[in-house]
Coordinates of C-alpha atoms in Angstrom, one line a residue:
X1 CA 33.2 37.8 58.3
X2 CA 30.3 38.6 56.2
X3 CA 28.8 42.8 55.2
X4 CA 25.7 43.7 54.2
X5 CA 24.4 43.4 51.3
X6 CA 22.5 46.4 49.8
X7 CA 20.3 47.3 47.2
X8 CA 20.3 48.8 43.9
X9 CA 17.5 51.6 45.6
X10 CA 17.8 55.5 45.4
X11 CA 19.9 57.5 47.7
X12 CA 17.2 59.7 48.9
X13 CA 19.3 62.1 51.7
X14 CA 22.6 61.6 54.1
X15 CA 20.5 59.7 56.7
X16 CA 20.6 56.7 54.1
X17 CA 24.5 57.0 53.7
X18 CA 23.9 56.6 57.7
X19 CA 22.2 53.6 57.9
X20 CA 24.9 52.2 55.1
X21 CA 27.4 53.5 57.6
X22 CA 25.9 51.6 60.7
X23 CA 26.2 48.4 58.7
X24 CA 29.7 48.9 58.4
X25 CA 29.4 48.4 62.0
X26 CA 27.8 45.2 62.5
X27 CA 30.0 41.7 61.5
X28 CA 30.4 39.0 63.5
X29 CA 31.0 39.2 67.4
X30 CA 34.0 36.3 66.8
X31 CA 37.6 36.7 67.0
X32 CA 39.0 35.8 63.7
X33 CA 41.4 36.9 61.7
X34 CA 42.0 37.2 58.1
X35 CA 45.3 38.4 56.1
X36 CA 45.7 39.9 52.9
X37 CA 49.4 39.8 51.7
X38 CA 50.9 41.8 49.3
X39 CA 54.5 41.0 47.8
X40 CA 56.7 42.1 45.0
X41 CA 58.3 40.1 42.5
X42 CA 61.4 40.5 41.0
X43 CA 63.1 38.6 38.0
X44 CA 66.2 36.9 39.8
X45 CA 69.0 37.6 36.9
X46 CA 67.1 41.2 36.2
X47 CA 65.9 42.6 39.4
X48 CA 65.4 46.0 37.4
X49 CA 62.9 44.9 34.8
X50 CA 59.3 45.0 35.6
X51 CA 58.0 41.0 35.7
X52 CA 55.0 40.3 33.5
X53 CA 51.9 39.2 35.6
X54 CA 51.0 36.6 33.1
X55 CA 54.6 35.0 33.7
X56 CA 53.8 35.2 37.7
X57 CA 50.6 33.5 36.9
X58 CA 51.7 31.1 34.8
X59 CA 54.6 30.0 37.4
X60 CA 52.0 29.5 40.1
X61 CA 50.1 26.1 41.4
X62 CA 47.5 25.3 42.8
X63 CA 47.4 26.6 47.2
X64 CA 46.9 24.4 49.9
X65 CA 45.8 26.5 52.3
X66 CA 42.9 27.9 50.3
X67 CA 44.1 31.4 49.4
X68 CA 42.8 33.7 46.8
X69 CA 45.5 34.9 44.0
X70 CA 44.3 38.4 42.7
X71 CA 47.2 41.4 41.2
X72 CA 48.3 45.0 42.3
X73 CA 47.7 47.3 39.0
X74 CA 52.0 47.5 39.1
X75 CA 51.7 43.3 39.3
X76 CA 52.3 43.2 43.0
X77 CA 51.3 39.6 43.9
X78 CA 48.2 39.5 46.8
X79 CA 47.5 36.3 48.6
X80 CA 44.4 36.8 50.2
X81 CA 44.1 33.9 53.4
X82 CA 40.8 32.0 54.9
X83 CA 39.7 34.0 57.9
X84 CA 40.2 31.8 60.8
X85 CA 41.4 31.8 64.7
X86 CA 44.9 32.7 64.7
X87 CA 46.9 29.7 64.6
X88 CA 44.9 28.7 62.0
X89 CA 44.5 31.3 59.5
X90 CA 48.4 31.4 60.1
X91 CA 48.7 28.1 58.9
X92 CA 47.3 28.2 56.0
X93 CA 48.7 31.0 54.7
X94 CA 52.0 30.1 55.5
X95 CA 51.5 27.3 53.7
X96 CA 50.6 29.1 50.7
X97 CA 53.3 31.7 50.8
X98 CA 55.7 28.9 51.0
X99 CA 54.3 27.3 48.2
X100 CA 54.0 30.4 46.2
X101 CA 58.1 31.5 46.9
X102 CA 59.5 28.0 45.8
X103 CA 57.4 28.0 42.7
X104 CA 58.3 31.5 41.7
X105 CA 62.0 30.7 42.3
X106 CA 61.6 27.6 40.4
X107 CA 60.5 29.9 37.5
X108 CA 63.7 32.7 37.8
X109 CA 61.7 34.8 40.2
X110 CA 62.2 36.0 44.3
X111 CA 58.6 37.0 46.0
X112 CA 59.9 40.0 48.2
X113 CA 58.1 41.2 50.7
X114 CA 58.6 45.0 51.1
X115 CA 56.4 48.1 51.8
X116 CA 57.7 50.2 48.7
X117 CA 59.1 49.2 45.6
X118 CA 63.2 49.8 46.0
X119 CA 64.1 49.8 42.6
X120 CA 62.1 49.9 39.9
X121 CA 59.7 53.4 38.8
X122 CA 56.0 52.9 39.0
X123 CA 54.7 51.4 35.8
X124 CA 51.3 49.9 35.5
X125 CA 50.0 46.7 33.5
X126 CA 46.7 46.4 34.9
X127 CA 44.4 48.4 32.4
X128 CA 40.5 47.8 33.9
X129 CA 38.6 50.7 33.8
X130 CA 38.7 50.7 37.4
X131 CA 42.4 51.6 38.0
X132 CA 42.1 54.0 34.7
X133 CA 39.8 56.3 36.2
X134 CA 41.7 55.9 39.6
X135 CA 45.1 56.5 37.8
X136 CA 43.3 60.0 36.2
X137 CA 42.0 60.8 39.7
X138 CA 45.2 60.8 41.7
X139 CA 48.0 61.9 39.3
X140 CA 51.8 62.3 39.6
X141 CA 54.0 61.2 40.9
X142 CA 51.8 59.8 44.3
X143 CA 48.8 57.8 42.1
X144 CA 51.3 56.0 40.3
X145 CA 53.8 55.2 43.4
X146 CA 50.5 54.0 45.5
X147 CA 48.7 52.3 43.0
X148 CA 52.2 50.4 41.4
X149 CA 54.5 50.4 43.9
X150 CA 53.2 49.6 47.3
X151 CA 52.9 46.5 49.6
X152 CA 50.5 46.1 52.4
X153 CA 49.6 43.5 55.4
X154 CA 46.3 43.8 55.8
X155 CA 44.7 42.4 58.7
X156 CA 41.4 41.9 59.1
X157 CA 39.1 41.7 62.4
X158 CA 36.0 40.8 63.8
X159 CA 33.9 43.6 65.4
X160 CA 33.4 41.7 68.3
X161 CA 30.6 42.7 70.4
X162 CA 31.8 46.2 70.9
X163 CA 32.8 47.3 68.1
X164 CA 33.9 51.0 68.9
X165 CA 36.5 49.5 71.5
X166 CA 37.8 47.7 68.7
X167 CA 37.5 50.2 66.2
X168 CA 39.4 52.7 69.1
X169 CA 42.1 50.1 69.9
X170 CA 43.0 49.3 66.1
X171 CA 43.2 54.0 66.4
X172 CA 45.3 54.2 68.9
X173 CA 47.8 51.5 68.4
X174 CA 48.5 52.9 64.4
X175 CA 51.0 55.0 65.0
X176 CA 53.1 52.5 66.9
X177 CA 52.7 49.9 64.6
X178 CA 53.8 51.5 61.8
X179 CA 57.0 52.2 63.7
X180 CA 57.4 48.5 64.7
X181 CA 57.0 47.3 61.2
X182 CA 58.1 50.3 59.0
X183 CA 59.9 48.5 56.3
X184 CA 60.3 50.7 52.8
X185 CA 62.9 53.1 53.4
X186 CA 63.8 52.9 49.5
X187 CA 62.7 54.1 46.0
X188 CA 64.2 53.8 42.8
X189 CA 68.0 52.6 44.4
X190 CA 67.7 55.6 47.2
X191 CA 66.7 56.2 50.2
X192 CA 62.8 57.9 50.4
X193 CA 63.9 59.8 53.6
X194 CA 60.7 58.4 55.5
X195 CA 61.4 54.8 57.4
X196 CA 58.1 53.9 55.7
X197 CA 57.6 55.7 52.1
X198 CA 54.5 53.8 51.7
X199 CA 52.8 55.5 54.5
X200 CA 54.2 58.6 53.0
X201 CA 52.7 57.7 49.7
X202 CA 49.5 57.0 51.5
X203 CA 49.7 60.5 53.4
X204 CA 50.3 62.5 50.0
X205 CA 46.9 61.6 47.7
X206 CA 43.7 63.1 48.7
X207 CA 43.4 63.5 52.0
X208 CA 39.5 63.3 52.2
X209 CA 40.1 59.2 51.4
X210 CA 43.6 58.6 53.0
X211 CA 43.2 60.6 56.6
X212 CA 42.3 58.4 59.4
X213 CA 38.7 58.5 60.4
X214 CA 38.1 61.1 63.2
X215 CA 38.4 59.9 66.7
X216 CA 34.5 60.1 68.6
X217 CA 32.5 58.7 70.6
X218 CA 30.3 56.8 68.0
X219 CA 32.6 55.4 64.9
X220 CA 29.2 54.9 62.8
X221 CA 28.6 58.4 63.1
X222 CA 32.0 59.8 62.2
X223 CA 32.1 57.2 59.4
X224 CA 29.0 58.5 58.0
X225 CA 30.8 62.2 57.8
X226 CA 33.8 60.3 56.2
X227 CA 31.9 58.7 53.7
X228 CA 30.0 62.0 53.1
X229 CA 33.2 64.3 52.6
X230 CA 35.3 62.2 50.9
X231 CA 35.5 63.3 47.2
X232 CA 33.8 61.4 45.0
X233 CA 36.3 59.7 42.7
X234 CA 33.8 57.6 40.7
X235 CA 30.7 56.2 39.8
X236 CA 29.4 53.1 38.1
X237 CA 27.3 52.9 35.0
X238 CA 25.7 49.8 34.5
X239 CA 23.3 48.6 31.8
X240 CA 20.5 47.0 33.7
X241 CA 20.5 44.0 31.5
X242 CA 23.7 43.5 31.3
X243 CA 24.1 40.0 33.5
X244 CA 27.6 41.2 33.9
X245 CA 27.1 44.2 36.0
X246 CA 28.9 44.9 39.6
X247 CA 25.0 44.9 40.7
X248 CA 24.7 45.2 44.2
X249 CA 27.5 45.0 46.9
X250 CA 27.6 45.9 50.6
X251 CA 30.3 46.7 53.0
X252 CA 32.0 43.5 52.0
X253 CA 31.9 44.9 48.4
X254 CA 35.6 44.1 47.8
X255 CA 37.5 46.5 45.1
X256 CA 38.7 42.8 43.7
X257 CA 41.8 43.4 42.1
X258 CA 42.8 40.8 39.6
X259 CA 43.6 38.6 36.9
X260 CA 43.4 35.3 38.5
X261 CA 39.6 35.9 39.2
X262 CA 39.1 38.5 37.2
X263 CA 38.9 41.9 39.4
X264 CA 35.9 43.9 38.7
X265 CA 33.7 42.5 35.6
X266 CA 34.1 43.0 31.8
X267 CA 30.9 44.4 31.2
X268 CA 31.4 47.5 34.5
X269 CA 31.7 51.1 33.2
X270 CA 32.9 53.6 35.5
X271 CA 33.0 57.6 35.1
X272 CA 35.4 59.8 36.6
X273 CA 33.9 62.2 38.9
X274 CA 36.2 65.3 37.8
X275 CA 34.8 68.3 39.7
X276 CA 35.9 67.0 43.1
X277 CA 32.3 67.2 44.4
X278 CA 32.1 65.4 47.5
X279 CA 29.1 62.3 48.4
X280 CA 27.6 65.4 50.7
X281 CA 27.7 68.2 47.6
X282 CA 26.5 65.0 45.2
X283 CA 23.5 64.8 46.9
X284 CA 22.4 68.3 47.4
X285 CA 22.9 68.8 43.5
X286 CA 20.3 68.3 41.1
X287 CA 21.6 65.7 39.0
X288 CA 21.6 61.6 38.4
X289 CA 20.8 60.4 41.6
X290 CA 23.3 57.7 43.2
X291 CA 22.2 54.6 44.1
X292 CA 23.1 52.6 47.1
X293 CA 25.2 50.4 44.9
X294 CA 26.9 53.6 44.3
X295 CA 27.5 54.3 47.2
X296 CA 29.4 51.2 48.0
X297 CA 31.7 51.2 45.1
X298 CA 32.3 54.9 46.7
X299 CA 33.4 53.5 50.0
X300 CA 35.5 51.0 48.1
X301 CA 37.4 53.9 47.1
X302 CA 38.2 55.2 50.2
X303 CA 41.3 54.6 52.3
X304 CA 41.3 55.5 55.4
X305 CA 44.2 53.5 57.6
X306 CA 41.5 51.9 59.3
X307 CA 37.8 50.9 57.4
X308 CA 35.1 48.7 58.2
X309 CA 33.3 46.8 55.9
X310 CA 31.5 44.6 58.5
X311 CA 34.8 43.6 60.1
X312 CA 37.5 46.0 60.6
X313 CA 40.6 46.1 57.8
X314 CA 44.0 47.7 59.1
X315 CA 45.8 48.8 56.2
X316 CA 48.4 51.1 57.5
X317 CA 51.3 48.0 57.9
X318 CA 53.7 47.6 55.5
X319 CA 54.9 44.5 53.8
X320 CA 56.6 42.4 55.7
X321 CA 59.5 39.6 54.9
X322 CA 57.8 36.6 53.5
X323 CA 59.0 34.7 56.4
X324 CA 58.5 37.2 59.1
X325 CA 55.3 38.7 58.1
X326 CA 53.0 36.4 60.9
X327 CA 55.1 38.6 63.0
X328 CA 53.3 41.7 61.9
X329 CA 49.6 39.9 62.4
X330 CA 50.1 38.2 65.5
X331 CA 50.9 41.3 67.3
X332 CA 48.1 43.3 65.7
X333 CA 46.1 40.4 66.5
X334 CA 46.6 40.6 70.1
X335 CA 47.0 43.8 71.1
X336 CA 43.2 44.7 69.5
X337 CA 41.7 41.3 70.5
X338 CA 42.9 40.4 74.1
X339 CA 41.6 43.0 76.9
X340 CA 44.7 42.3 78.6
X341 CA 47.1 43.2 76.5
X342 CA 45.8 46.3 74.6
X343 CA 45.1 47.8 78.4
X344 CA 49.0 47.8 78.9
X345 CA 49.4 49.0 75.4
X346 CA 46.9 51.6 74.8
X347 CA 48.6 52.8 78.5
X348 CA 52.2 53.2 76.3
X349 CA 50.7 54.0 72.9
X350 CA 47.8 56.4 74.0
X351 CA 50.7 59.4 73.9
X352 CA 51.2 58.6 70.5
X353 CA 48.4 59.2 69.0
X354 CA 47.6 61.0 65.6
X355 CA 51.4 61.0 65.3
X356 CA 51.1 58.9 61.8
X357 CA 53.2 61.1 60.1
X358 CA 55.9 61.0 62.7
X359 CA 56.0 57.3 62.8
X360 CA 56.4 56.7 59.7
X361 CA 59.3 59.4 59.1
X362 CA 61.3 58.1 62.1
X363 CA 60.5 54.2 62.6
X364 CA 61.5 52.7 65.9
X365 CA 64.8 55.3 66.0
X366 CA 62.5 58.1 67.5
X367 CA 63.1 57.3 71.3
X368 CA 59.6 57.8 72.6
X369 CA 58.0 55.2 69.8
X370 CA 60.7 52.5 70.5
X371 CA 59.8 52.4 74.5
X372 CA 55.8 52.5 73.4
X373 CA 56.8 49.6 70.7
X374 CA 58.5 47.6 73.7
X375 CA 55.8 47.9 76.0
X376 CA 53.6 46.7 73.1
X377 CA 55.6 43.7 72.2
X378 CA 55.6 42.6 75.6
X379 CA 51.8 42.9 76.1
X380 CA 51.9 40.9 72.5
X381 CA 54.2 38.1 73.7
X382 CA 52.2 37.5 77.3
X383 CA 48.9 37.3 75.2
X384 CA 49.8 35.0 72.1
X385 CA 49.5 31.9 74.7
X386 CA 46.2 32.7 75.8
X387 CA 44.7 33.2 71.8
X388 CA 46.3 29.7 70.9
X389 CA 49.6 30.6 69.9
X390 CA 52.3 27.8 68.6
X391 CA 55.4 28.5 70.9
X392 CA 57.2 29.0 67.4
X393 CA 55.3 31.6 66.8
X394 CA 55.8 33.1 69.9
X395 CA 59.3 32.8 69.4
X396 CA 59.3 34.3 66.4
X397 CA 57.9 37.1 67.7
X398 CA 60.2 37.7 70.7
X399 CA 63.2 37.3 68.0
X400 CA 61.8 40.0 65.9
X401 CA 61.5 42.2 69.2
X402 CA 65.0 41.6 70.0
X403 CA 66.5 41.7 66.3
X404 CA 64.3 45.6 65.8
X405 CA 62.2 46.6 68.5
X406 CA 65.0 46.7 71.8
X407 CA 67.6 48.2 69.6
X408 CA 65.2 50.9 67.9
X409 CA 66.0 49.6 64.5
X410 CA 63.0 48.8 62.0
X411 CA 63.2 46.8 59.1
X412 CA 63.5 49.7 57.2
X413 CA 66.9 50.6 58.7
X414 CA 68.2 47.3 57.3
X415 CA 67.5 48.3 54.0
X416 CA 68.7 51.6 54.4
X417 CA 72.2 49.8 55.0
X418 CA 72.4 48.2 51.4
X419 CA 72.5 51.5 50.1
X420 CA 74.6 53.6 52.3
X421 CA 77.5 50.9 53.3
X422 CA 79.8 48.9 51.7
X423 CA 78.9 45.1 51.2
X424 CA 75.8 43.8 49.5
X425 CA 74.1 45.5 46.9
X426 CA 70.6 46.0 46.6
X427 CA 70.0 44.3 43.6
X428 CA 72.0 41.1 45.3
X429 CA 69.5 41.3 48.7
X430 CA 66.3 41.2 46.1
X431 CA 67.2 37.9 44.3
X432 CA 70.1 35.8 46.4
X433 CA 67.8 34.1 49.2
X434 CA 66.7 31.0 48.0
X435 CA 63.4 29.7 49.7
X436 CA 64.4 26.3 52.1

């Protein structure tokens, strides 16, 4: 799953942030899959307190399975897997997710995998120039929330060898899948009042780099409006001898967060862009040209639920249990990968469409999604055998179907009950399950 690579030339008019566009487009025709995890961690005998990265760090080994390590500005742990055919690149990441839990509960910690922080306020310990000129951009209370307390699965596709069916597909199921797997119902000890606060989080920064991409008939093309509209956050400035320099990145140009690797390098500079110009009012100004270089970091910058960067990234599903979350993957996996299978669940999902905000407000309990999220886990579990699927695996996935999808309860309504019932506390829930 390699971008393009771009260089460190002039921007000369929108028909080059085209051309970038169109790149975005073209990957590898393949099937694979690659995952990017992100979990919480919470100190076991103070689930309240904020945990120090350098302690999460220091408490980890070395993976089996290959992953990258990189931090969340609030210290939300990422495990970043190989890309690989299913079964594999399931694997391996298992393995390091099981790896990484027993360590950290070894070392008085519980890796928790949930879509919004429940307890704790936002508070940031990253400090790279990056997330300080993203921090200023945003504001209160929404920057904070996203940029500190959020979890993701993302997972990452090949193009394939039409790209726009893919790019549809990954559209059109969105809104269903964030029902399915809406799991952060919480913040701060009380319920949010959406089934999943962090798409709510997501929907409430600026629109023109959070709103889904347009639906049309070419994706390049409405990607190239995107790119042009979205405000313009920031820019780098780079000494051109400076060996350290971003220099030039493509549509693979990750944002690298990190302290394990070391995020974005020492010697970058970045300057807030504070007039809210967009790319498209940038370039009809007369003032320091952009560079294509620029222009990457921009689209680094930019979060639309679905983004390509020379394979497609989903990033509208939230974190997932640290044992349940091939659950989440395996499904997206085959309902955007196997004809079969997204045929009969585009058929139930296509009258869902748009309806992010709805989705995420209600989870599985509103009627119409839970029937569209049955019909899709169905389509799911007939197609995992074809794409190489372990029968655990499958099983897993019919059990999560049965414990949340048939009764129209998503994960988030479990955690809705530790704080509106007697029983458990929440605080209990975060730190009591020891890893086997």
């Amino acid at each position: 799953m390699t971008g393009l690579a771009t260089e460190n030339t002039l921007i000369r008019n929108a028909s080059d942030v085209e051309d970038f566009a169109r790149g975005c487009f073209l990957g590898s025709t393949g099937d694979q899959v690659g995952v990017e995890l992100e979990f919480l961690v919470f100190d076991r005998t103070a689930p309240d307190l904020q945990v120090p990265l350098a302690r999460i760090a220091d408490a980890l080994p070395p993976l089996p399975g290959g992953s990258r390590v990189t931090f969340e500005p609030g210290g939300q742990l990422e495990l970043s897997g190989p890309e690989g055919s299913l079964p594999d690149a399931i694997v391996r990441l298992s393995a390091d997710v099981d790896v990484t839990r027993r360590a950290l509960w070894d070392a008085g910690m519980v890796l928790t995998g949930v879509g919004l922080d429940p307890l704790r306020p936002a508070r940031r310990q990253l400090r790279m120039p990056r997330y300080d000129t993203m921090a200023a951009f945003l504001g209160t209370p929404y920057g904070p929330l996203m940029m500190c307390s959020t979890a993701s699965i993302q997972v990452n596709l090949d193009l394939g060898r039409k790209p726009a069916v893919r790019w549809e597909r990954a559209h059109l199921l969105g809104p269903v899948l964030v029902a399915a797997f809406a799991n952060s119902s919480l913040s701060e000890g009380r319920p949010y009042g959406w089934m999943s606060g962090r798409q709510a989080v997501w929907e409430r920064l600026d629109p023109t780099r959070t709103a889904p991409v347009p639906a049309a008939d070419d994706p390049a093309a409405a990607w190239t409006e995107y790119l042009l509209d979205a405000r313009l956050m920031l820019v780098g400035e780079h000494d051109e001898h400076d060996e350290h320099g971003a220099g030039g990145t493509g549509c693979d140009g990750r944002e690298d967060p990190g302290v394990l690797d070391g995020g974005r390098a020492d010697g970058e500079r970045s300057r807030l862009i504070r007039n809210g110009s967009t790319l498209r009012d940038r370039l009809a100004a007369d003032t320091r040209p952009l560079t294509l270089t620029d222009l990457a970091y921009h689209a680094t910058t930019i979060f639309p639920p679905v983004r390509p960067r020379g394979w497609l990234e989903i990033r509208y599903l939230d974190a997932q249990h640290p044992a349940s979350w091939p659950v989440c993957v395996a499904v997206t996996h085959a309902l955007v990968m196997d004809d079969r299978a997204a045929d009969t669940a585009l058929t139930a999902a296509e009258p869902y469409a748009g309806m992010w905000s709805r989705a995420a407000r209600r989870g599985l309990a509103d009627p119409g999604l839970r029937r569209a999220a049955d019909a899709c886990f169905q389509a799911a579990l007939a197609a995992l055998p074809r794409l190489g699927a372990t029968a655990g695996l499958v099983r897993e996935v019919a059990a999560f179907a049965d414990r949340h999808v048939t009764p129209g309860r998503s994960p988030a309504a479990d955690l809705l009950d530790l704080v509106r019932g007697p029983g458990r506390r929440l605080s209990a829930w975060l730190t009591e399950e020891e890893p086997a």
